[in-house]
Amino acid sequence: MKLHMKMASSLLAAVVSTLLICAPVTGTELKIVMESRLGNLDPILSASHQTRDHGYLIYDTLFALDAQQKIHPQMVDSYKVSEDGKVYTFTLRDGLRWHNGAPVTAADVVASIKRWGKRDRMGIALMSITSDVSAADAKAFSLTLSTPSGVILDAFAKPSGVPLFIMPAKVAETPVTEAITDYTGSGPFIFKADEYQPGVKAVYVKNESYVPRKEEPSWFAGRKLAKVDRITRIEMADPLTSLNALNSGEVDYVQNINSDLMPLVNASKVTTARLDQLGYQISYRFNHLQAPFNNKLVRQAALWAIGQQEVMQAQFGAPENYKLCGAVFGCGLPYESDVLAKMVMKPNVEKAKALLKQAGYDGKPVTILHISDIPSLSSVAPVMAQQLRAAGFVVDLQAMDFMTMLSRRANQGPTTEGGWSIFITSWHNTEIQEPLRNFMIVSEGKGGYAGWADVPAIPQLTKAFLTAGSEAERKEITTKIQSIVYDEGVFAPLGSFARISGYSKDVKGVLPAPANIFWNVSKGVP
């Protein structure tokens, strides 16, 4: 079986190699393989990580985080805040130009902020307290708030979810319900739309006119220096195929190497590293509209029935491959808390059974949407199902691919009509680290996020977080939210993990970061 897999993988890699040979290039070319396919090219319309990484190649941001998670100006040269904390005034740095040579203006920035503010969860919150955003001249713009907030720069610098990528005004004026078709940016690489083949490859070339900052690069901050002439993103769906291509030198960089494939890595030719130390939170969310989880006591019983250790061990094997964490807003992050964390970390079967008896549970099946096509999630649901059965639940485990799960979880009907009880997903820790970004805590009823929890105290506290006057106040608010989330059974984390990436030893300068970035990367340079 393994021999057949290797032969098939080698054949596929040969086909890809042939495709690339048919497209000769000049200069240094970096060939990369990402975990999944690039399907949407609008990084404001889509929050997918594949689209985000595409965005980082061709667009720039106003501010950026460094490896210490400190915020630094990126496109901005200087800024000031009024004494009452309501008016932010910014000036763009010199040398910013679009890929077509036109200067980047404050009007472009204003249009970009407005479109982002209609789509991103944190941007929408920011716009709810913004009375004006406007350009004063070609390089200066201002943001005027109706009430002070301590998270403005955090919103402008956040690296994931939907980052605030700056686009030309004529592009940013595209309705947020429509995908952009003009991919002109001002970042270190230029997207070659004429060479884009969906499902096959995407191509980027060096932006020779880009003027980088002078500071040393760190995460998304500092100097963004394109050191290769061309980046070709090759789509390979099979993890073994991409590893074989990396081992043979057909590609230079592979975003994700599954832990069970690590023994096959050719260590003499390939460097492996966990470039994203913050990693991802795996979590699950209940359907509050339908039985049995329309009963709070049944949701609490499920929380007590499911334990993290068994799930993460089954999914990732050795303890060094994962981290247990009971914090709603992530561990090692500013709003980590252990309040009520005992409900979601170690299973207590007797407690779960007692709660089911108190709730009068009648054996209504729990339908779990089991994602089978994503290696980092494929073993989670079966273990959760077994833990729920041990506590007395009747469980219906339904396997499907990720895209089917996304469609299925929109169904608010009962399980007999295509509905569901639990879905499982993962978020990057920068996307869940505080209430304005975290979708899993959303509790705004049938019009909110899948699961449709209706807990008014949570959106009220989230709004209070936006306008809190101090970090201590924000910490107090997030602790209260965690307590409510677990008591109400809104969602629960299962732990976190960090992917292992691999790249050729001929490749230098790969930067650790919580996204895949390719400035500072060189190839074939001693």
mmCIF file of N, CA and C in Angstrom, residues 98-215:
data_model
loop_
_atom_site.group_PDB
_atom_site.id
_atom_site.type_symbol
_atom_site.label_atom_id
_atom_site.label_comp_id
_atom_site.label_asym_id
_atom_site.label_seq_id
_atom_site.Cartn_x
_atom_site.Cartn_y
_atom_site.Cartn_z
ATOM 1 N N TRP A 98 1.808 52.299 -5.619
ATOM 2 C CA TRP A 98 1.109 51.106 -6.081
ATOM 3 C C TRP A 98 1.954 50.394 -7.122
ATOM 4 N N HIS A 99 1.610 49.182 -7.403
ATOM 5 C CA HIS A 99 2.365 48.393 -8.372
ATOM 6 C C HIS A 99 2.370 49.034 -9.763
ATOM 7 N N ASN A 100 1.376 49.890 -10.047
ATOM 8 C CA ASN A 100 1.344 50.573 -11.352
ATOM 9 C C ASN A 100 2.116 51.889 -11.340
ATOM 10 N N GLY A 101 2.759 52.196 -10.225
ATOM 11 C CA GLY A 101 3.601 53.381 -10.139
ATOM 12 C C GLY A 101 2.928 54.599 -9.536
ATOM 13 N N ALA A 102 1.615 54.589 -9.393
ATOM 14 C CA ALA A 102 0.903 55.732 -8.808
ATOM 15 C C ALA A 102 1.169 55.811 -7.307
ATOM 16 N N PRO A 103 1.193 57.015 -6.743
ATOM 17 C CA PRO A 103 1.445 57.129 -5.300
ATOM 18 C C PRO A 103 0.262 56.639 -4.474
ATOM 19 N N VAL A 104 0.565 56.058 -3.325
ATOM 20 C CA VAL A 104 -0.468 55.689 -2.347
ATOM 21 C C VAL A 104 -0.894 56.967 -1.636
ATOM 22 N N THR A 105 -2.205 57.204 -1.565
ATOM 23 C CA THR A 105 -2.688 58.437 -0.937
ATOM 24 C C THR A 105 -3.553 58.133 0.283
ATOM 25 N N ALA A 106 -3.773 59.186 1.068
ATOM 26 C CA ALA A 106 -4.638 59.056 2.249
ATOM 27 C C ALA A 106 -6.060 58.680 1.836
ATOM 28 N N ALA A 107 -6.487 59.132 0.659
ATOM 29 C CA ALA A 107 -7.826 58.764 0.182
ATOM 30 C C ALA A 107 -7.927 57.256 -0.053
ATOM 31 N N ASP A 108 -6.838 56.639 -0.531
ATOM 32 C CA ASP A 108 -6.824 55.178 -0.693
ATOM 33 C C ASP A 108 -7.007 54.496 0.671
ATOM 34 N N VAL A 109 -6.309 55.030 1.669
ATOM 35 C CA VAL A 109 -6.376 54.448 3.015
ATOM 36 C C VAL A 109 -7.788 54.570 3.581
ATOM 37 N N VAL A 110 -8.396 55.734 3.423
ATOM 38 C CA VAL A 110 -9.747 55.949 3.946
ATOM 39 C C VAL A 110 -10.734 54.967 3.317
ATOM 40 N N ALA A 111 -10.653 54.800 1.994
ATOM 41 C CA ALA A 111 -11.551 53.860 1.314
ATOM 42 C C ALA A 111 -11.314 52.430 1.802
ATOM 43 N N SER A 112 -10.048 52.084 2.038
ATOM 44 C CA SER A 112 -9.718 50.734 2.511
ATOM 45 C C SER A 112 -10.260 50.492 3.914
ATOM 46 N N ILE A 113 -10.129 51.493 4.795
ATOM 47 C CA ILE A 113 -10.653 51.354 6.158
ATOM 48 C C ILE A 113 -12.168 51.161 6.126
ATOM 49 N N LYS A 114 -12.845 51.923 5.277
ATOM 50 C CA LYS A 114 -14.314 51.842 5.225
ATOM 51 C C LYS A 114 -14.777 50.459 4.755
ATOM 52 N N ARG A 115 -14.103 49.895 3.742
ATOM 53 C CA ARG A 115 -14.532 48.562 3.265
ATOM 54 C C ARG A 115 -14.233 47.501 4.311
ATOM 55 N N TRP A 116 -13.043 47.539 4.906
ATOM 56 C CA TRP A 116 -12.669 46.594 5.962
ATOM 57 C C TRP A 116 -13.632 46.706 7.144
ATOM 58 N N GLY A 117 -14.056 47.934 7.451
ATOM 59 C CA GLY A 117 -14.940 48.170 8.591
ATOM 60 C C GLY A 117 -16.356 47.656 8.388
ATOM 61 N N LYS A 118 -16.662 47.223 7.173
ATOM 62 C CA LYS A 118 -17.970 46.619 6.910
ATOM 63 C C LYS A 118 -17.919 45.097 6.946
ATOM 64 N N ARG A 119 -16.692 44.542 7.013
ATOM 65 C CA ARG A 119 -16.556 43.089 6.876
ATOM 66 C C ARG A 119 -15.950 42.414 8.107
ATOM 67 N N ASP A 120 -14.865 42.983 8.620
ATOM 68 C CA ASP A 120 -14.154 42.357 9.733
ATOM 69 C C ASP A 120 -14.901 42.582 11.045
ATOM 70 N N ARG A 121 -14.947 41.565 11.890
ATOM 71 C CA ARG A 121 -15.668 41.674 13.167
ATOM 72 C C ARG A 121 -15.123 42.824 14.021
ATOM 73 N N MET A 122 -13.794 42.943 14.102
ATOM 74 C CA MET A 122 -13.196 44.017 14.889
ATOM 75 C C MET A 122 -13.386 45.366 14.182
ATOM 76 N N GLY A 123 -13.337 45.353 12.846
ATOM 77 C CA GLY A 123 -13.557 46.581 12.099
ATOM 78 C C GLY A 123 -14.982 47.094 12.257
ATOM 79 N N ILE A 124 -15.944 46.183 12.264
ATOM 80 C CA ILE A 124 -17.343 46.582 12.456
ATOM 81 C C ILE A 124 -17.526 47.220 13.835
ATOM 82 N N ALA A 125 -16.881 46.619 14.848
ATOM 83 C CA ALA A 125 -16.968 47.191 16.203
ATOM 84 C C ALA A 125 -16.352 48.583 16.229
ATOM 85 N N LEU A 126 -15.211 48.738 15.552
ATOM 86 C CA LEU A 126 -14.541 50.038 15.514
ATOM 87 C C LEU A 126 -15.415 51.084 14.818
ATOM 88 N N MET A 127 -16.022 50.697 13.707
ATOM 89 C CA MET A 127 -16.870 51.643 12.976
ATOM 90 C C MET A 127 -18.101 52.047 13.785
ATOM 91 N N SER A 128 -18.531 51.192 14.731
ATOM 92 C CA SER A 128 -19.716 51.515 15.535
ATOM 93 C C SER A 128 -19.470 52.709 16.455
ATOM 94 N N ILE A 129 -18.204 53.041 16.705
ATOM 95 C CA ILE A 129 -17.896 54.200 17.551
ATOM 96 C C ILE A 129 -17.108 55.261 16.776
ATOM 97 N N THR A 130 -17.092 55.131 15.434
ATOM 98 C CA THR A 130 -16.384 56.097 14.589
ATOM 99 C C THR A 130 -17.380 57.091 13.999
ATOM 100 N N SER A 131 -17.159 58.372 14.236
ATOM 101 C CA SER A 131 -18.041 59.392 13.677
ATOM 102 C C SER A 131 -17.504 59.939 12.362
ATOM 103 N N ASP A 132 -16.188 59.778 12.123
ATOM 104 C CA ASP A 132 -15.622 60.272 10.859
ATOM 105 C C ASP A 132 -14.266 59.640 10.603
ATOM 106 N N VAL A 133 -14.035 59.292 9.349
ATOM 107 C CA VAL A 133 -12.695 58.915 8.898
ATOM 108 C C VAL A 133 -12.495 59.613 7.563
ATOM 109 N N SER A 134 -11.471 60.437 7.459
ATOM 110 C CA SER A 134 -11.331 61.270 6.258
ATOM 111 C C SER A 134 -9.874 61.646 6.028
ATOM 112 N N ALA A 135 -9.591 62.032 4.779
ATOM 113 C CA ALA A 135 -8.243 62.461 4.400
ATOM 114 C C ALA A 135 -8.139 63.973 4.512
ATOM 115 N N ALA A 136 -7.038 64.450 5.099
ATOM 116 C CA ALA A 136 -6.804 65.895 5.201
ATOM 117 C C ALA A 136 -6.048 66.396 3.984
ATOM 118 N N ASP A 137 -5.131 65.585 3.464
ATOM 119 C CA ASP A 137 -4.389 65.899 2.237
ATOM 120 C C ASP A 137 -3.893 64.592 1.657
ATOM 121 N N ALA A 138 -2.918 64.627 0.779
ATOM 122 C CA ALA A 138 -2.475 63.414 0.092
ATOM 123 C C ALA A 138 -1.848 62.385 1.038
ATOM 124 N N LYS A 139 -1.293 62.847 2.157
ATOM 125 C CA LYS A 139 -0.582 61.923 3.041
ATOM 126 C C LYS A 139 -1.186 61.806 4.440
ATOM 127 N N ALA A 140 -2.102 62.684 4.818
ATOM 128 C CA ALA A 140 -2.621 62.691 6.189
ATOM 129 C C ALA A 140 -4.096 62.292 6.216
ATOM 130 N N PHE A 141 -4.458 61.516 7.209
ATOM 131 C CA PHE A 141 -5.859 61.142 7.404
ATOM 132 C C PHE A 141 -6.130 61.042 8.896
ATOM 133 N N SER A 142 -7.426 61.086 9.245
ATOM 134 C CA SER A 142 -7.776 61.059 10.664
ATOM 135 C C SER A 142 -8.978 60.155 10.902
ATOM 136 N N LEU A 143 -9.050 59.674 12.134
ATOM 137 C CA LEU A 143 -10.164 58.840 12.600
ATOM 138 C C LEU A 143 -10.727 59.517 13.841
ATOM 139 N N THR A 144 -12.004 59.859 13.788
ATOM 140 C CA THR A 144 -12.643 60.532 14.917
ATOM 141 C C THR A 144 -13.661 59.598 15.557
ATOM 142 N N LEU A 145 -13.541 59.410 16.862
ATOM 143 C CA LEU A 145 -14.402 58.482 17.597
ATOM 144 C C LEU A 145 -15.470 59.240 18.375
ATOM 145 N N SER A 146 -16.596 58.578 18.592
ATOM 146 C CA SER A 146 -17.632 59.158 19.438
ATOM 147 C C SER A 146 -17.321 58.940 20.911
ATOM 148 N N THR A 147 -16.501 57.951 21.196
ATOM 149 C CA THR A 147 -16.064 57.671 22.559
ATOM 150 C C THR A 147 -14.670 57.058 22.496
ATOM 151 N N PRO A 148 -13.805 57.326 23.452
ATOM 152 C CA PRO A 148 -12.436 56.788 23.370
ATOM 153 C C PRO A 148 -12.411 55.263 23.405
ATOM 154 N N SER A 149 -11.395 54.694 22.778
ATOM 155 C CA SER A 149 -11.183 53.249 22.801
ATOM 156 C C SER A 149 -9.690 52.975 22.846
ATOM 157 N N GLY A 150 -9.331 51.928 23.569
ATOM 158 C CA GLY A 150 -7.909 51.585 23.688
ATOM 159 C C GLY A 150 -7.449 50.537 22.708
ATOM 160 N N VAL A 151 -8.259 50.197 21.694
ATOM 161 C CA VAL A 151 -7.877 49.099 20.810
ATOM 162 C C VAL A 151 -7.770 49.519 19.341
ATOM 163 N N ILE A 152 -7.668 50.816 19.063
ATOM 164 C CA ILE A 152 -7.621 51.279 17.670
ATOM 165 C C ILE A 152 -6.392 50.727 16.938
ATOM 166 N N LEU A 153 -5.230 50.911 17.514
ATOM 167 C CA LEU A 153 -4.019 50.429 16.847
ATOM 168 C C LEU A 153 -3.983 48.909 16.804
ATOM 169 N N ASP A 154 -4.539 48.250 17.835
ATOM 170 C CA ASP A 154 -4.632 46.782 17.809
ATOM 171 C C ASP A 154 -5.443 46.331 16.594
ATOM 172 N N ALA A 155 -6.543 47.036 16.338
ATOM 173 C CA ALA A 155 -7.386 46.681 15.190
ATOM 174 C C ALA A 155 -6.639 46.878 13.880
ATOM 175 N N PHE A 156 -5.913 47.982 13.759
ATOM 176 C CA PHE A 156 -5.189 48.263 12.520
ATOM 177 C C PHE A 156 -4.008 47.293 12.306
ATOM 178 N N ALA A 157 -3.470 46.728 13.385
ATOM 179 C CA ALA A 157 -2.274 45.887 13.273
ATOM 180 C C ALA A 157 -2.562 44.407 13.363
ATOM 181 N N LYS A 158 -3.772 43.998 13.655
ATOM 182 C CA LYS A 158 -4.023 42.564 13.878
ATOM 183 C C LYS A 158 -3.698 41.788 12.602
ATOM 184 N N PRO A 159 -3.001 40.657 12.765
ATOM 185 C CA PRO A 159 -2.454 39.989 11.588
ATOM 186 C C PRO A 159 -3.343 38.960 10.927
ATOM 187 N N SER A 160 -4.481 38.628 11.541
ATOM 188 C CA SER A 160 -5.283 37.552 10.970
ATOM 189 C C SER A 160 -6.753 37.862 11.167
ATOM 190 N N GLY A 161 -7.610 36.887 10.872
ATOM 191 C CA GLY A 161 -9.011 37.210 10.709
ATOM 192 C C GLY A 161 -9.100 37.909 9.364
ATOM 193 N N VAL A 162 -9.415 39.193 9.362
ATOM 194 C CA VAL A 162 -9.302 40.004 8.146
ATOM 195 C C VAL A 162 -8.349 41.153 8.453
ATOM 196 N N PRO A 163 -7.077 41.043 8.088
ATOM 197 C CA PRO A 163 -6.145 42.158 8.305
ATOM 198 C C PRO A 163 -6.562 43.371 7.483
ATOM 199 N N LEU A 164 -6.186 44.547 7.957
ATOM 200 C CA LEU A 164 -6.504 45.778 7.239
ATOM 201 C C LEU A 164 -5.478 45.997 6.128
ATOM 202 N N PHE A 165 -5.683 45.293 5.003
ATOM 203 C CA PHE A 165 -4.827 45.492 3.834
ATOM 204 C C PHE A 165 -5.274 46.766 3.108
ATOM 205 N N ILE A 166 -4.312 47.585 2.699
ATOM 206 C CA ILE A 166 -4.624 48.849 2.034
ATOM 207 C C ILE A 166 -4.613 48.645 0.519
ATOM 208 N N MET A 167 -5.701 49.088 -0.121
ATOM 209 C CA MET A 167 -5.881 48.931 -1.567
ATOM 210 C C MET A 167 -6.102 50.302 -2.204
ATOM 211 N N PRO A 168 -5.924 50.417 -3.526
ATOM 212 C CA PRO A 168 -6.274 51.679 -4.193
ATOM 213 C C PRO A 168 -7.753 51.996 -3.968
ATOM 214 N N ALA A 169 -8.085 53.271 -3.878
ATOM 215 C CA ALA A 169 -9.462 53.680 -3.587
ATOM 216 C C ALA A 169 -10.448 53.083 -4.574
ATOM 217 N N LYS A 170 -10.100 53.070 -5.858
ATOM 218 C CA LYS A 170 -11.050 52.566 -6.862
ATOM 219 C C LYS A 170 -11.330 51.074 -6.654
ATOM 220 N N VAL A 171 -10.370 50.349 -6.051
ATOM 221 C CA VAL A 171 -10.582 48.932 -5.749
ATOM 222 C C VAL A 171 -11.349 48.787 -4.430
ATOM 223 N N ALA A 172 -10.946 49.566 -3.435
ATOM 224 C CA ALA A 172 -11.578 49.483 -2.120
ATOM 225 C C ALA A 172 -13.031 49.948 -2.135
ATOM 226 N N GLU A 173 -13.412 50.680 -3.162
ATOM 227 C CA GLU A 173 -14.812 51.122 -3.274
ATOM 228 C C GLU A 173 -15.727 50.030 -3.820
ATOM 229 N N THR A 174 -15.160 48.866 -4.139
ATOM 230 C CA THR A 174 -15.978 47.720 -4.540
ATOM 231 C C THR A 174 -16.896 47.336 -3.380
ATOM 232 N N PRO A 175 -18.206 47.142 -3.626
ATOM 233 C CA PRO A 175 -19.085 46.724 -2.521
ATOM 234 C C PRO A 175 -18.537 45.492 -1.809
ATOM 235 N N VAL A 176 -18.678 45.475 -0.493
ATOM 236 C CA VAL A 176 -18.084 44.393 0.287
ATOM 237 C C VAL A 176 -18.772 43.057 0.027
ATOM 238 N N THR A 177 -19.895 43.089 -0.656
ATOM 239 C CA THR A 177 -20.582 41.851 -1.036
ATOM 240 C C THR A 177 -20.056 41.289 -2.351
ATOM 241 N N GLU A 178 -19.167 42.055 -3.034
ATOM 242 C CA GLU A 178 -18.606 41.613 -4.310
ATOM 243 C C GLU A 178 -17.090 41.438 -4.182
ATOM 244 N N ALA A 179 -16.544 40.440 -4.872
ATOM 245 C CA ALA A 179 -15.093 40.221 -4.848
ATOM 246 C C ALA A 179 -14.395 41.211 -5.770
ATOM 247 N N ILE A 180 -13.242 41.696 -5.350
ATOM 248 C CA ILE A 180 -12.460 42.592 -6.196
ATOM 249 C C ILE A 180 -11.910 41.818 -7.391
ATOM 250 N N THR A 181 -11.656 42.525 -8.483
ATOM 251 C CA THR A 181 -11.072 41.894 -9.670
ATOM 252 C C THR A 181 -9.756 42.553 -10.076
ATOM 253 N N ASP A 182 -9.394 43.619 -9.376
ATOM 254 C CA ASP A 182 -8.132 44.319 -9.622
ATOM 255 C C ASP A 182 -7.249 44.066 -8.397
ATOM 256 N N TYR A 183 -6.095 43.447 -8.611
ATOM 257 C CA TYR A 183 -5.258 43.025 -7.484
ATOM 258 C C TYR A 183 -4.005 43.894 -7.337
ATOM 259 N N THR A 184 -4.136 45.145 -7.697
ATOM 260 C CA THR A 184 -3.027 46.083 -7.531
ATOM 261 C C THR A 184 -2.799 46.349 -6.043
ATOM 262 N N GLY A 185 -1.579 46.145 -5.601
ATOM 263 C CA GLY A 185 -1.224 46.422 -4.217
ATOM 264 C C GLY A 185 -0.044 47.360 -4.157
ATOM 265 N N SER A 186 0.536 47.465 -2.951
ATOM 266 C CA SER A 186 1.749 48.272 -2.801
ATOM 267 C C SER A 186 2.810 47.485 -2.044
ATOM 268 N N GLY A 187 2.594 46.169 -1.905
ATOM 269 C CA GLY A 187 3.493 45.327 -1.124
ATOM 270 C C GLY A 187 4.715 44.888 -1.904
ATOM 271 N N PRO A 188 5.531 44.015 -1.316
ATOM 272 C CA PRO A 188 6.824 43.655 -1.897
ATOM 273 C C PRO A 188 6.755 42.737 -3.109
ATOM 274 N N PHE A 189 5.568 42.141 -3.372
ATOM 275 C CA PHE A 189 5.424 41.277 -4.547
ATOM 276 C C PHE A 189 4.183 41.696 -5.339
ATOM 277 N N ILE A 190 4.207 41.393 -6.634
ATOM 278 C CA ILE A 190 3.109 41.715 -7.553
ATOM 279 C C ILE A 190 2.443 40.416 -8.002
ATOM 280 N N PHE A 191 1.124 40.362 -7.882
ATOM 281 C CA PHE A 191 0.375 39.178 -8.302
ATOM 282 C C PHE A 191 0.260 39.165 -9.822
ATOM 283 N N LYS A 192 0.589 38.037 -10.446
ATOM 284 C CA LYS A 192 0.493 37.892 -11.897
ATOM 285 C C LYS A 192 -0.855 37.257 -12.224
ATOM 286 N N ALA A 193 -1.856 38.103 -12.404
ATOM 287 C CA ALA A 193 -3.207 37.609 -12.670
ATOM 288 C C ALA A 193 -3.262 36.801 -13.962
ATOM 289 N N ASP A 194 -2.404 37.163 -14.938
ATOM 290 C CA ASP A 194 -2.435 36.458 -16.223
ATOM 291 C C ASP A 194 -1.854 35.054 -16.131
ATOM 292 N N GLU A 195 -1.154 34.737 -15.035
ATOM 293 C CA GLU A 195 -0.586 33.394 -14.881
ATOM 294 C C GLU A 195 -1.337 32.566 -13.845
ATOM 295 N N TYR A 196 -2.366 33.157 -13.234
ATOM 296 C CA TYR A 196 -3.110 32.453 -12.188
ATOM 297 C C TYR A 196 -3.957 31.342 -12.798
ATOM 298 N N GLN A 197 -3.805 30.135 -12.278
ATOM 299 C CA GLN A 197 -4.603 28.983 -12.689
ATOM 300 C C GLN A 197 -5.224 28.387 -11.428
ATOM 301 N N PRO A 198 -6.496 28.674 -11.151
ATOM 302 C CA PRO A 198 -7.129 28.159 -9.927
ATOM 303 C C PRO A 198 -6.976 26.647 -9.812
ATOM 304 N N GLY A 199 -6.546 26.203 -8.640
ATOM 305 C CA GLY A 199 -6.359 24.776 -8.407
ATOM 306 C C GLY A 199 -5.039 24.247 -8.922
ATOM 307 N N VAL A 200 -4.255 25.097 -9.621
ATOM 308 C CA VAL A 200 -2.967 24.653 -10.177
ATOM 309 C C VAL A 200 -1.817 25.498 -9.618
ATOM 310 N N LYS A 201 -1.854 26.812 -9.844
ATOM 311 C CA LYS A 201 -0.756 27.643 -9.362
ATOM 312 C C LYS A 201 -1.152 29.116 -9.306
ATOM 313 N N ALA A 202 -0.409 29.869 -8.498
ATOM 314 C CA ALA A 202 -0.497 31.326 -8.462
ATOM 315 C C ALA A 202 0.935 31.847 -8.470
ATOM 316 N N VAL A 203 1.153 32.963 -9.171
ATOM 317 C CA VAL A 203 2.518 33.472 -9.376
ATOM 318 C C VAL A 203 2.622 34.920 -8.900
ATOM 319 N N TYR A 204 3.740 35.220 -8.256
ATOM 320 C CA TYR A 204 4.031 36.570 -7.766
ATOM 321 C C TYR A 204 5.460 36.913 -8.185
ATOM 322 N N VAL A 205 5.695 38.164 -8.573
ATOM 323 C CA VAL A 205 7.044 38.593 -8.937
ATOM 324 C C VAL A 205 7.453 39.774 -8.049
ATOM 325 N N LYS A 206 8.741 39.976 -7.953
ATOM 326 C CA LYS A 206 9.278 41.030 -7.085
ATOM 327 C C LYS A 206 8.797 42.408 -7.526
ATOM 328 N N ASN A 207 8.402 43.220 -6.562
ATOM 329 C CA ASN A 207 8.064 44.618 -6.819
ATOM 330 C C ASN A 207 9.352 45.433 -6.702
ATOM 331 N N GLU A 208 9.944 45.723 -7.849
ATOM 332 C CA GLU A 208 11.247 46.396 -7.865
ATOM 333 C C GLU A 208 11.175 47.807 -7.281
ATOM 334 N N SER A 209 9.966 48.386 -7.253
ATOM 335 C CA SER A 209 9.826 49.772 -6.792
ATOM 336 C C SER A 209 9.500 49.874 -5.303
ATOM 337 N N TYR A 210 9.353 48.737 -4.636
ATOM 338 C CA TYR A 210 8.959 48.782 -3.223
ATOM 339 C C TYR A 210 10.068 49.420 -2.383
ATOM 340 N N VAL A 211 9.681 50.342 -1.532
ATOM 341 C CA VAL A 211 10.634 50.997 -0.620
ATOM 342 C C VAL A 211 10.381 50.459 0.787
ATOM 343 N N PRO A 212 11.248 49.577 1.268
ATOM 344 C CA PRO A 212 11.006 48.976 2.589
ATOM 345 C C PRO A 212 11.373 49.928 3.722
ATOM 346 N N ARG A 213 10.857 49.637 4.883
ATOM 347 C CA ARG A 213 11.301 50.356 6.080
ATOM 348 C C ARG A 213 12.747 49.967 6.376
ATOM 349 N N LYS A 214 13.369 50.688 7.290
ATOM 350 C CA LYS A 214 14.776 50.446 7.589
ATOM 351 C C LYS A 214 14.980 49.470 8.747
ATOM 352 N N GLU A 215 13.933 49.296 9.595
ATOM 353 C CA GLU A 215 14.094 48.453 10.765
ATOM 354 C C GLU A 215 14.247 46.973 10.377
#
